[in-house]
Coordinates of C-alpha atoms in Angstrom, one line a residue:
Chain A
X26 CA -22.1 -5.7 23.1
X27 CA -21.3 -5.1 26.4
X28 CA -21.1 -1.7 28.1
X29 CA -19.2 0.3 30.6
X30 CA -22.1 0.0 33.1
X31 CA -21.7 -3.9 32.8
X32 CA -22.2 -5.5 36.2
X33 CA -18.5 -6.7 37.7
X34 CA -17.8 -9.9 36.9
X35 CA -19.5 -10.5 33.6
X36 CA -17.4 -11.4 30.7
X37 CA -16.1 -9.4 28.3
X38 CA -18.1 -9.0 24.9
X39 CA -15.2 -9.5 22.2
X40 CA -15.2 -7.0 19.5
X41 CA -12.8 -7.9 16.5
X42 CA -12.7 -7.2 13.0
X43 CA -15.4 -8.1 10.5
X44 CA -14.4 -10.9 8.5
X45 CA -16.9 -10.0 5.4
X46 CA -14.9 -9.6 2.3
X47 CA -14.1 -11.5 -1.3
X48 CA -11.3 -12.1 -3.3
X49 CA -12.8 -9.2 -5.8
X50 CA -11.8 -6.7 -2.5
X51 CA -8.5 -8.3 -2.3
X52 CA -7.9 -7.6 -6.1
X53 CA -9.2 -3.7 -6.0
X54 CA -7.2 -3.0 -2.3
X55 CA -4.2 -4.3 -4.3
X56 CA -4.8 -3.0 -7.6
X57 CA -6.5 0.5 -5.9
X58 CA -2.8 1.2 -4.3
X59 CA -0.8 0.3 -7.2
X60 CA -2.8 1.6 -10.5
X61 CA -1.6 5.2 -9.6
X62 CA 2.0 3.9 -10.7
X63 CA 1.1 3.8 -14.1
X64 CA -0.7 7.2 -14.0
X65 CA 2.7 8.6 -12.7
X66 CA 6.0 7.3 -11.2
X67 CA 7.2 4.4 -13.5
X68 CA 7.7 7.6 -16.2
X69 CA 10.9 8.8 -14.3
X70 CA 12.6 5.6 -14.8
X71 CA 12.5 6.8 -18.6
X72 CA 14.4 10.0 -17.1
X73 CA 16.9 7.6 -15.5
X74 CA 17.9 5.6 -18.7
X75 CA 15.6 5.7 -21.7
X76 CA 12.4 4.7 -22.8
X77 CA 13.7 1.5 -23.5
X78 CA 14.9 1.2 -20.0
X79 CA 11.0 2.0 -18.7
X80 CA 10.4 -1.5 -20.6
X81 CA 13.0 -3.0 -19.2
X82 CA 12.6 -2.1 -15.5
X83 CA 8.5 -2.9 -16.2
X84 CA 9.5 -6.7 -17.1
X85 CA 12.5 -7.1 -14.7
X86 CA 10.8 -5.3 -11.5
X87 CA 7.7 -7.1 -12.4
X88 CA 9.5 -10.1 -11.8
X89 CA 10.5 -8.8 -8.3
X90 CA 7.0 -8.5 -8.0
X91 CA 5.8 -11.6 -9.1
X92 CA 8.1 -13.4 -6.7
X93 CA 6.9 -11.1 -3.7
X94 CA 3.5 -12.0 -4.9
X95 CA 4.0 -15.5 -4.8
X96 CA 5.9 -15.6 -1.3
X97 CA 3.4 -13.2 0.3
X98 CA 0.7 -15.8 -1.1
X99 CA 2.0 -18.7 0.2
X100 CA 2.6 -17.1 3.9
X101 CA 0.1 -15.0 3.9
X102 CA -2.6 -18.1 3.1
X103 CA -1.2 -19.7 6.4
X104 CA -0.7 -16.4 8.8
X105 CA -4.2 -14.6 8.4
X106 CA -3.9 -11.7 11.0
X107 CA -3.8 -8.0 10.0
X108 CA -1.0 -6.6 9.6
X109 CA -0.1 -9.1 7.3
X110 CA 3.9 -9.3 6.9
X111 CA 3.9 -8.0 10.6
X112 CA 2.2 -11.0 11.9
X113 CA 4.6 -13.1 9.2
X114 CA 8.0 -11.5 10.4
X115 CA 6.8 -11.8 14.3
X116 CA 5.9 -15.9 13.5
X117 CA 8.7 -16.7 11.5
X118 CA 11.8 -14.4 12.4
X119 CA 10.8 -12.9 15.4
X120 CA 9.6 -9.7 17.4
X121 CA 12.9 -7.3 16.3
X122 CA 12.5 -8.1 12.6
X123 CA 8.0 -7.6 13.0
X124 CA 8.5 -4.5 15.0
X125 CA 10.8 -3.1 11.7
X126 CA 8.3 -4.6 9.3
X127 CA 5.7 -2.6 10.3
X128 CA 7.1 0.9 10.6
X129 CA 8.3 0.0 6.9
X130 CA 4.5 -1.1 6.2
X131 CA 3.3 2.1 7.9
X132 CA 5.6 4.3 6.1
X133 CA 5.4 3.3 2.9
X134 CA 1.7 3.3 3.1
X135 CA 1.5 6.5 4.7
X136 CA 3.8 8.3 2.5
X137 CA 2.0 7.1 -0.7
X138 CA -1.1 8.2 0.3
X139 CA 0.6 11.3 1.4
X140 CA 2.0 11.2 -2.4
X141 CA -1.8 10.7 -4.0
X142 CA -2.7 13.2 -2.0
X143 CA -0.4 16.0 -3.5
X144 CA -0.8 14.1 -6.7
X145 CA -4.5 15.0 -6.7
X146 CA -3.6 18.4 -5.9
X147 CA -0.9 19.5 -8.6
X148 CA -3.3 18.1 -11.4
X149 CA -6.4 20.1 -10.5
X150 CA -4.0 23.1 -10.1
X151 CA -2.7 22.5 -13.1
X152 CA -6.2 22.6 -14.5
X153 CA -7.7 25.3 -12.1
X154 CA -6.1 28.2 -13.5
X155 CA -6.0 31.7 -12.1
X156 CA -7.2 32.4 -8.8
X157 CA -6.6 28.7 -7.4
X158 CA -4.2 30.0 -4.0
X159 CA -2.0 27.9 -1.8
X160 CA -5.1 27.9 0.4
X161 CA -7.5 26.0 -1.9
X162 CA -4.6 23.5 -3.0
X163 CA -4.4 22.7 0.5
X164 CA -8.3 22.5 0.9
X165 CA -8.2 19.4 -2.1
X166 CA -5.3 17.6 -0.1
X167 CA -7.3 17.5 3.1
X168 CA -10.1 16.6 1.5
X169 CA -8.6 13.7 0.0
X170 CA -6.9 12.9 3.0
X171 CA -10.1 13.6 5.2
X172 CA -12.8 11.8 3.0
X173 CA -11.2 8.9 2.7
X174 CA -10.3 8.6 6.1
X175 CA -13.6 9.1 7.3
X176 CA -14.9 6.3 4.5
X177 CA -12.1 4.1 6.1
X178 CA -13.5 5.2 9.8
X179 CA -17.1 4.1 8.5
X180 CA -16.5 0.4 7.5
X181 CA -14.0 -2.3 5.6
X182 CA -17.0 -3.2 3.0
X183 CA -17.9 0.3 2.0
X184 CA -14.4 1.4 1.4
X185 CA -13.2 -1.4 -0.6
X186 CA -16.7 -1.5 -2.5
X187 CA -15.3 2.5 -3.6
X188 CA -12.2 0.9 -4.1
X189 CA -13.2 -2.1 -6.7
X190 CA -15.1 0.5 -8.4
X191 CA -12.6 3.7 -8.9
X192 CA -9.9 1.4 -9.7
X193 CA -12.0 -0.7 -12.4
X194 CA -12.8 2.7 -13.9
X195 CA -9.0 3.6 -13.9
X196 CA -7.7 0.6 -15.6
X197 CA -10.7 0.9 -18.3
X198 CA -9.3 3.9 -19.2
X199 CA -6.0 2.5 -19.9
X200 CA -7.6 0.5 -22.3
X201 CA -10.2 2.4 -23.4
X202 CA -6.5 4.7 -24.2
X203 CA -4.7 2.1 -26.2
X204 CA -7.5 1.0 -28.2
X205 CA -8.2 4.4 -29.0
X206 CA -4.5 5.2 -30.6
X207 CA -5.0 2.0 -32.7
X208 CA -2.3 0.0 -31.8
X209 CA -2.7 -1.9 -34.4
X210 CA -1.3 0.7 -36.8
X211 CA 2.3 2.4 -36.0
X212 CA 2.0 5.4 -38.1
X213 CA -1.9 6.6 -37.9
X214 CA -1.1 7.8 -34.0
X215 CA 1.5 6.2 -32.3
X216 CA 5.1 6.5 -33.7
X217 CA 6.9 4.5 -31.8
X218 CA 9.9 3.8 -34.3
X219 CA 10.4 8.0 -34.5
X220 CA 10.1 8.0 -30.9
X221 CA 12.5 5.3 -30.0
X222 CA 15.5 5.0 -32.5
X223 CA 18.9 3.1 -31.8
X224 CA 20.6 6.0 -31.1
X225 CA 18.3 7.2 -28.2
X226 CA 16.6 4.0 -26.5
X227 CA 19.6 3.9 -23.8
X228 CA 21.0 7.2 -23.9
X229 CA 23.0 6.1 -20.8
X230 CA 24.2 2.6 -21.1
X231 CA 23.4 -0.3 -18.9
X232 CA 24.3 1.8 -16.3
X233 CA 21.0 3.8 -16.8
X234 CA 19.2 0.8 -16.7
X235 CA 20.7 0.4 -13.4
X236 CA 19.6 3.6 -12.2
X237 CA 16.3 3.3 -13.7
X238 CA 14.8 0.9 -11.0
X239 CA 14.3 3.3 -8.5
X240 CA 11.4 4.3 -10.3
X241 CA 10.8 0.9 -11.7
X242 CA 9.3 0.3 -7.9
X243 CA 6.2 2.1 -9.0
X244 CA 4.7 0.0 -11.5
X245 CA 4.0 -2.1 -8.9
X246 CA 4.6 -0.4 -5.3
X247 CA 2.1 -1.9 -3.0
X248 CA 0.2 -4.9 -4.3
X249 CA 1.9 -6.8 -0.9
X250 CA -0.8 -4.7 0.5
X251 CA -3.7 -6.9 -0.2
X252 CA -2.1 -9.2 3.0
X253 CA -3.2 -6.6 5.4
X254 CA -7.1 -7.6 4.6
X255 CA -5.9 -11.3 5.9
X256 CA -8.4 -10.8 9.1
X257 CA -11.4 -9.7 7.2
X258 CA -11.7 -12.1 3.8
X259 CA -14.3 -14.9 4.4
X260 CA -11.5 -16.9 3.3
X261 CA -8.0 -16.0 3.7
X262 CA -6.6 -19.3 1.9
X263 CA -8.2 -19.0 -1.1
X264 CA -9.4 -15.1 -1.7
X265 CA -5.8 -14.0 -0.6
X266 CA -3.6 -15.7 -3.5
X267 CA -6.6 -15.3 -6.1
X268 CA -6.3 -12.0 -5.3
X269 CA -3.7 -10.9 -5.3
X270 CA -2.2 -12.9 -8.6
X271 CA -5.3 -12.0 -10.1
X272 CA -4.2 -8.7 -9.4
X273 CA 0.1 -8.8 -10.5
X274 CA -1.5 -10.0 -13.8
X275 CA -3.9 -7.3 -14.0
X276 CA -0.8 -5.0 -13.6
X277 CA 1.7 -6.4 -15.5
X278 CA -1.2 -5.9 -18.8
X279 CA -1.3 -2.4 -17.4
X280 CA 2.4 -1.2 -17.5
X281 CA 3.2 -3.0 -20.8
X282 CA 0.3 -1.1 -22.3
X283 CA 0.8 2.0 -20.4
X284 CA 4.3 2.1 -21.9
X285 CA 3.8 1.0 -25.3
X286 CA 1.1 3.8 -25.4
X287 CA 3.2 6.8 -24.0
X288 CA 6.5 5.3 -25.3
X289 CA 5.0 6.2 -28.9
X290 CA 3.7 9.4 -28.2
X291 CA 6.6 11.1 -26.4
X292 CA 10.1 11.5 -26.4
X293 CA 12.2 9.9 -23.5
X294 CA 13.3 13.2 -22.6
X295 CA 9.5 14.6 -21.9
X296 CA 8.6 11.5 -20.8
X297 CA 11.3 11.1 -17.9
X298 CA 9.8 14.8 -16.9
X299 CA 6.5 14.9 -17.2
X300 CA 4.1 13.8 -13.8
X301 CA 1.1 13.0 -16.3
X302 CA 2.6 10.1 -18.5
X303 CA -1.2 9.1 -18.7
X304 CA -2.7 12.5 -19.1
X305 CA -0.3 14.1 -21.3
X306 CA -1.0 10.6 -23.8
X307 CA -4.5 11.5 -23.7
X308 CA -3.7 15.2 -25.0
X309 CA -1.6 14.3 -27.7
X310 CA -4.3 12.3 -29.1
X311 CA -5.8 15.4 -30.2
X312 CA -9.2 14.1 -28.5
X313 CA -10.8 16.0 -25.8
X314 CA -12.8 13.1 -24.4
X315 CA -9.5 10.9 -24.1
X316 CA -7.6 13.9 -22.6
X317 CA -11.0 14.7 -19.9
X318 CA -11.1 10.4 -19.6
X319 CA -7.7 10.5 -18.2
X320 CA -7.7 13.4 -16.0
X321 CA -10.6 11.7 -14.7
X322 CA -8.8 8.4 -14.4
X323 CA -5.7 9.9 -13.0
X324 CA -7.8 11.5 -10.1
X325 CA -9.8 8.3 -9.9
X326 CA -6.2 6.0 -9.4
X327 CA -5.0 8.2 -7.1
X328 CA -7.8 8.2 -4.8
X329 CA -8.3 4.3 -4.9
X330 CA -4.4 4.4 -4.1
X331 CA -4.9 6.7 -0.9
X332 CA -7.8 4.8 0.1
X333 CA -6.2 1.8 0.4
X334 CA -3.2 3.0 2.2
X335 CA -5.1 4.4 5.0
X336 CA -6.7 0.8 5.3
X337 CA -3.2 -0.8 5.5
X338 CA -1.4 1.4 7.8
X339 CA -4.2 1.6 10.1
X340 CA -4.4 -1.8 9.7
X341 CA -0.5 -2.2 10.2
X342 CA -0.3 0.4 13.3
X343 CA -3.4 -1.3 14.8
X344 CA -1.7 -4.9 14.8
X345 CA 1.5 -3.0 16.5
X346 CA -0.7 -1.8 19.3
X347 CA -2.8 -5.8 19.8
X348 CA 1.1 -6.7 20.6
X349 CA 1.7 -4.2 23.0
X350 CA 4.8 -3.1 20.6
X351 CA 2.7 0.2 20.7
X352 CA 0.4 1.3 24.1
X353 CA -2.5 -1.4 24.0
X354 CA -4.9 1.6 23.6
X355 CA -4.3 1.3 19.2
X356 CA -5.6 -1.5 19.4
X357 CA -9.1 -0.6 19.7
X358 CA -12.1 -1.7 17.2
X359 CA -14.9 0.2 16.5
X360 CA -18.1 -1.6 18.2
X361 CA -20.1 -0.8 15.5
X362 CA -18.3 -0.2 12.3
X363 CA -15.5 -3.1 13.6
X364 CA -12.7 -0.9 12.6
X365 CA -9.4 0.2 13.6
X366 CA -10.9 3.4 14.5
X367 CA -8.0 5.0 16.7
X368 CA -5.2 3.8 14.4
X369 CA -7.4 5.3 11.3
X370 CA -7.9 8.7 13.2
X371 CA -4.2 8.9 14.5
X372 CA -2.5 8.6 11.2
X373 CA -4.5 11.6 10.1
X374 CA -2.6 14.5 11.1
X375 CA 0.7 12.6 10.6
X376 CA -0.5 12.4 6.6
X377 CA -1.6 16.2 6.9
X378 CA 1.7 17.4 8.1
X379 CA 4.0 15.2 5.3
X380 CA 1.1 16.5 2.7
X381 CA 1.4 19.9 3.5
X382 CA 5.7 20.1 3.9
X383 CA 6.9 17.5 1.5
X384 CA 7.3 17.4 -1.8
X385 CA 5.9 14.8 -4.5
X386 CA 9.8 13.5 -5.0
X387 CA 10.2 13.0 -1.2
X388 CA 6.9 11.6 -0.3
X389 CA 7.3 9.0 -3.3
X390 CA 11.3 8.1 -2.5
X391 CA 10.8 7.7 1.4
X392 CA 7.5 5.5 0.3
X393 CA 9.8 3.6 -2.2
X394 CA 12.7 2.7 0.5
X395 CA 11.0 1.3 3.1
X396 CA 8.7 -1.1 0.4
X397 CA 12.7 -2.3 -0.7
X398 CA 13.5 -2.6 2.6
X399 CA 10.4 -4.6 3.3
X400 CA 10.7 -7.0 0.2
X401 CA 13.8 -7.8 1.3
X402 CA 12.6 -8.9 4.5
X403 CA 10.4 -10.9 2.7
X404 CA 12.7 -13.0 0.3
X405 CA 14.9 -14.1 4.1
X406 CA 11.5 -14.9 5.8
X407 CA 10.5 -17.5 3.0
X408 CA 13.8 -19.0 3.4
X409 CA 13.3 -19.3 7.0
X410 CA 9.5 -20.6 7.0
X411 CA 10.1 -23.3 4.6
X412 CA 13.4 -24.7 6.7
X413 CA 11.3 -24.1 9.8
X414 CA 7.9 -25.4 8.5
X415 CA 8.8 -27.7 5.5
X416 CA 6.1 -29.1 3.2
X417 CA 3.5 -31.3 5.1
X418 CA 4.3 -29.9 8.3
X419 CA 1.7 -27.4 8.2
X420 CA -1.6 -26.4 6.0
X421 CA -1.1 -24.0 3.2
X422 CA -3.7 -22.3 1.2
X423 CA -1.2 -21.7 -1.6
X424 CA 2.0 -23.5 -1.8
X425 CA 4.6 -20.8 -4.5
X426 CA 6.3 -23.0 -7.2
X427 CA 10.3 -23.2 -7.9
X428 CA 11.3 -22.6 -4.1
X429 CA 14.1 -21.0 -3.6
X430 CA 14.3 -19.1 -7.0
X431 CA 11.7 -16.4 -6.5
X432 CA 13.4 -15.4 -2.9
X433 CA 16.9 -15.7 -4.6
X434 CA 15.2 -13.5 -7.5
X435 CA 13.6 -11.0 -5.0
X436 CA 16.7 -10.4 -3.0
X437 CA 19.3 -10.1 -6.2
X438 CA 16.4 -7.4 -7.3
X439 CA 16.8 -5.3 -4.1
X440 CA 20.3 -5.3 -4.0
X441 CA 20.2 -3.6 -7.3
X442 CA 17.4 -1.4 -6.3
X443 CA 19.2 -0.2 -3.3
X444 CA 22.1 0.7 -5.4
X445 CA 20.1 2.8 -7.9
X446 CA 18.3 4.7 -5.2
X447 CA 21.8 5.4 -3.5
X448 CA 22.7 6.5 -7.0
X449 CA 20.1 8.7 -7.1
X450 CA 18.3 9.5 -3.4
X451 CA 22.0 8.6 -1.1
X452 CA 21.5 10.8 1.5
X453 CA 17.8 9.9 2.0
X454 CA 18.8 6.3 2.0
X455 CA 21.1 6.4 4.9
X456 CA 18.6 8.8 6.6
X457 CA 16.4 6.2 6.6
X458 CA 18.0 3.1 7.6
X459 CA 19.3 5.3 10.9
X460 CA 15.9 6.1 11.5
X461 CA 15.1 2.3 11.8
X462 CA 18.3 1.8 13.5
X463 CA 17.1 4.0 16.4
X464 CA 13.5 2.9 16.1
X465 CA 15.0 -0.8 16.9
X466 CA 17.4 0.1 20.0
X467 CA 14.5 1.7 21.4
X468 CA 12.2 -1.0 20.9
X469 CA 14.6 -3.7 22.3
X470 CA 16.1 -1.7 25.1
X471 CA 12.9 -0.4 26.0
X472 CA 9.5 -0.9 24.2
X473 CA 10.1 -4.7 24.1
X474 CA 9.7 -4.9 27.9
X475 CA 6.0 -4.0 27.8
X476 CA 5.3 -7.0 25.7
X477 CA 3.5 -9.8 26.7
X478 CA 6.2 -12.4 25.3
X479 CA 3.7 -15.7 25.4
X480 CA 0.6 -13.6 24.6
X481 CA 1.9 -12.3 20.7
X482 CA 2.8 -15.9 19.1
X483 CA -1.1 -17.3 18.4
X484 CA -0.5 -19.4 15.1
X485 CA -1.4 -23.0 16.6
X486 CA 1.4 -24.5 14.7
X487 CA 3.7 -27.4 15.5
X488 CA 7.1 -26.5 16.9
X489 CA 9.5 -25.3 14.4
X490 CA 12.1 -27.9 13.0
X491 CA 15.5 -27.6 14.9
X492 CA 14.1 -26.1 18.2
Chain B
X13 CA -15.1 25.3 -10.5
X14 CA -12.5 24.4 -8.6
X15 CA -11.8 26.6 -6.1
X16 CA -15.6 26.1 -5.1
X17 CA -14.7 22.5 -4.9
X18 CA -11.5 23.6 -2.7
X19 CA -13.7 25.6 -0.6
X20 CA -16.6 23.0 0.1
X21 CA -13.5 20.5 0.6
X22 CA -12.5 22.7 3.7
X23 CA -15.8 22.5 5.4
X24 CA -16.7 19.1 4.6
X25 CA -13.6 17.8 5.9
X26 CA -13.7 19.9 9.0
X27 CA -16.9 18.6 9.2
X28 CA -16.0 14.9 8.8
X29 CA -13.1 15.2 11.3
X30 CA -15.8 17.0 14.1
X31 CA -17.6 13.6 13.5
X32 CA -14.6 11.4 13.6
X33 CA -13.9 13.1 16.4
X34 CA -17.7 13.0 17.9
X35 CA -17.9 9.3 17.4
X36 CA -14.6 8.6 19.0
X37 CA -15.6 10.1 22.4
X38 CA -19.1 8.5 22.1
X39 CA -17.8 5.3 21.6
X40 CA -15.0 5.2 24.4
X41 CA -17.6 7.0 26.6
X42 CA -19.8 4.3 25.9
X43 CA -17.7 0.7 25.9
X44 CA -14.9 -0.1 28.7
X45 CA -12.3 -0.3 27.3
X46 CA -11.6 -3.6 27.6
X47 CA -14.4 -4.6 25.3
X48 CA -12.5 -1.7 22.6
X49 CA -9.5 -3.6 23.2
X50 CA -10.6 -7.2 23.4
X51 CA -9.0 -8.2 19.9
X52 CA -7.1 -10.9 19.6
X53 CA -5.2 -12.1 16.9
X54 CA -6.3 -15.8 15.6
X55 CA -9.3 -15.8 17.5
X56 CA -11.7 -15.1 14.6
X57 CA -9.9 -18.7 13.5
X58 CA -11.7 -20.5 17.0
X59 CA -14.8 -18.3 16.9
X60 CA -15.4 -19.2 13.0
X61 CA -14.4 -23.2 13.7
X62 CA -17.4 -23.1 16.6
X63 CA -19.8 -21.4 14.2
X64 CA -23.0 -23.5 13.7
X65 CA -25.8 -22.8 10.9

């Protein structure tokens, strides 16, 4: 490596990322932010509409999910550079749309992991008791914050090694849950015919089913994540798609059981309030090691869920700053560790502040908007690669099945989700989309001219069809 | 139990940022920073295809 006493002339050492991980990584970075849905989140929708609505929502927004999974594979197997749907938006649609994409990617990462943060700190208060003070709720957040930014800081491997491990512990206890109410038997535990009766299972209509996607999101909030590890899996066109489909099917088992578990023990009225869906399933068991199980777990998901945030919107804000879209000086990597080290330490205070002034509602609705926003980026870029790039014309790891149905899919499913969240979160809706309104003009009428125009297109692809 | 926790979380993360913090000057005081910069996107694609065993 070089240093700063290197004699004039001699050539610059690169430094990049470390290219060192498996598809298992890609599976418990995507997994690790997601899983804390079914711990809490996907509940609400229940709130919205009914616990038959939760069901609904689960198998309809996992279809929106399935199709961003299959359209993130397929690009994402061809444009491996972090910042994953940044690098995408910037190839394919161009630098307005990729300068957008990312401050969705680093919002919505940052304000989940501001989310798990305060998640992690209203269930040990609710378990501290007396004595526990503003002060030491504030002491768990920063520590959660803190830790895992410093594990981040310290190395890809390491952090995603945590990862695969607290999030395989997390989704064992879901199971380790639903075997232990015998599901087998409706009646000896469960009572999900007293729980959900004809009269109660859509105490609003269709119209609650609407309303009930909001929440719906966060089943599965996040799994596009596992495309910001593109520039550090050994191989990008085969661990990507494997891990992250591997990972959609690992959720979709987890929400159906998640539901069919709390669906039986609670009524849709205390389920659509409660922020424990998990934890409060494991009381009502009766049994003390299910109950202690899924506090652990809950702690456990929502750790693994932080973690990898602060790896994707470092990752994300990094890739902004290799572009020149941000000062050149994010773009640094660690010499040693071969991290986004400045990106990783910057975003710290900026979680600090929204964890210590925002609320769990808040953090998890401006988190929810810009991943809607960003999936519906997704479903036009498809479109747009496969008229520009058609089949043959380039190498694809993965090529997605039933093109254009998934994008069609995806983008009928935001439009339905943006409706519910006006329905529900209107004025933070419009907040946000002015927000990236102004973040644009600025960009094109003044960041843009910083950029290095040739420099930020390095896909060596053919030209695109029609240009 | 867990307002020790709460407390030890204060000092450790204090700690951890001091070291953040540490390692961040050593290393810019250490590398130009065009080596910290030198990142490219799509170059670990060329490096890897020149690789030999």
């Amino acid at each position: 490596m070089s240093s700063k006493s290197a004699a004039a002339g001699t050539p610059v050492q690169k430094v990049s990322l470390l290219r060192i991980l498996g598809p298992a990584h890609v599976w418990a970075l995507g997994v690790g932010i997601v899983l804390v849905g079914e711990y809490t989140g996907w509940n609400f929708a229940a709130d919205k509409g009914g616990t038959l609505a939760a069901l609904i929502i689960c198998w309809v927004i996992g279809l929106l999910y399935t199709s961003v999974a299959m359209i993130d594979s397929e690009v994402t197997s061809t444009v491996a550079a972090a910042g994953g749907q940044y690098a995408q938006a910037k190839h394919i649609v161009g630098p307005l749309m990729a300068f957008n994409v990312a401050l969705y990617l680093v919002f919505a990462y940052t304000m989940l992991e501001v989310s798990n943060a305060i998640l992690i700190g209203d269930t040990i208060k609710a378990y501290a008791g007396d004595g526990f003070s503003d002060w030491h709720y504030k002491g768990i957040i920063a520590t959660v914050i803190v830790v895992l930014a410093a594990l981040n800081y310290r190395g890809v491997l390491m952090t995603l090694n945590v990862n695969f491990v607290i999030t395989a512990i997390a989704y064992v206890a879901i199971i380790v849950l639903f075997f232990s109410v015998q599901p087998w038997s409706q009646g000896t535990i469960l009572k999900l015919n007293e729980m959900v009766t004809p009269e109660n299972a859509l105490p609003y209509g269709w119209i609650g089913v609407i309303a009930a996607f909001h929440w719906g999101i966060w089943y599965y909030l996040g799994i596009e994540g596992t495309t910001q590890a593109a520039e550090e899996v050994r191989s990008p066109a085969r661990s990507l798609p494997y891990g992250t489909m591997a990972g959609m099917i690992t959720l979709l088992i987890g929400a159906s059981l998640t539901w069919y578990v709390c669906a039986s023990l609670m009524p849709w009225q205390y389920l659509g309030f409660t922020y424990y869906p998990l934890l409060d399933a494991g009381k009502l068991t009766g049994s003390a090691m299910l109950e202690n199980l899924m506090f652990i777990a809950t702690i456990l998901a929502a750790l693994a869920s932080a973690n990898g945030c602060i790896n994707d919107a470092a990752r994300a804000w990094f890739s902004l700053g290799r572009d020149r879209y941000l000062p050149t000086w994010f773009a640094a990597v660690h010499p040693k560790f071969r991290t986004p080290y400045r990106s990783i330490v910057f975003l710290v205070p900026i979680a600090l502040a929204f964890a210590f002034i925002a609320n769990l509602g808040q953090a998890i609705t401006f988190s929810i908007l810009s991943g809607v926003l960003h999936y519906t980026f997704m479903s036009v870029n498809i479109i747009m690669f496969r008229n520009k790039w058609p089949l043959g014309t380039i190498r694809r790891g993965y090529t997605h099945p039933f093109h254009p149905l998934p994008a069609i899919v995806l983008l009928a499913l935001c439009v339905v989700t943006y409706f519910a969240i006006f329905l529900g979160y209107g004025a933070q809706l419009t907040a946000m989309v002015v927000f990236y309104v102004i973040m644009s003009l600025w960009f094109h009428f003044y960041r843009y001219r910083y950029v290095k125009r040739g420099d930020q297109f390095t896909m060596p692809w053919p030209k695109p069809q029609g240009y | 139990m867990w307002i020790m926790i709460a407390n030890i979380g204060w000092i450790v993360s204090a700690a951890l940022i001091l070291w953040m913090l540490y390692d961040w000057f050593r290393t810019d005081t250490t590398y130009s920073e065009e080596t910290l910069t030198s990142s490219r996107e799509g170059e670990i694609e060329a490096v890897q295809e020149q690789h030999r065993v």
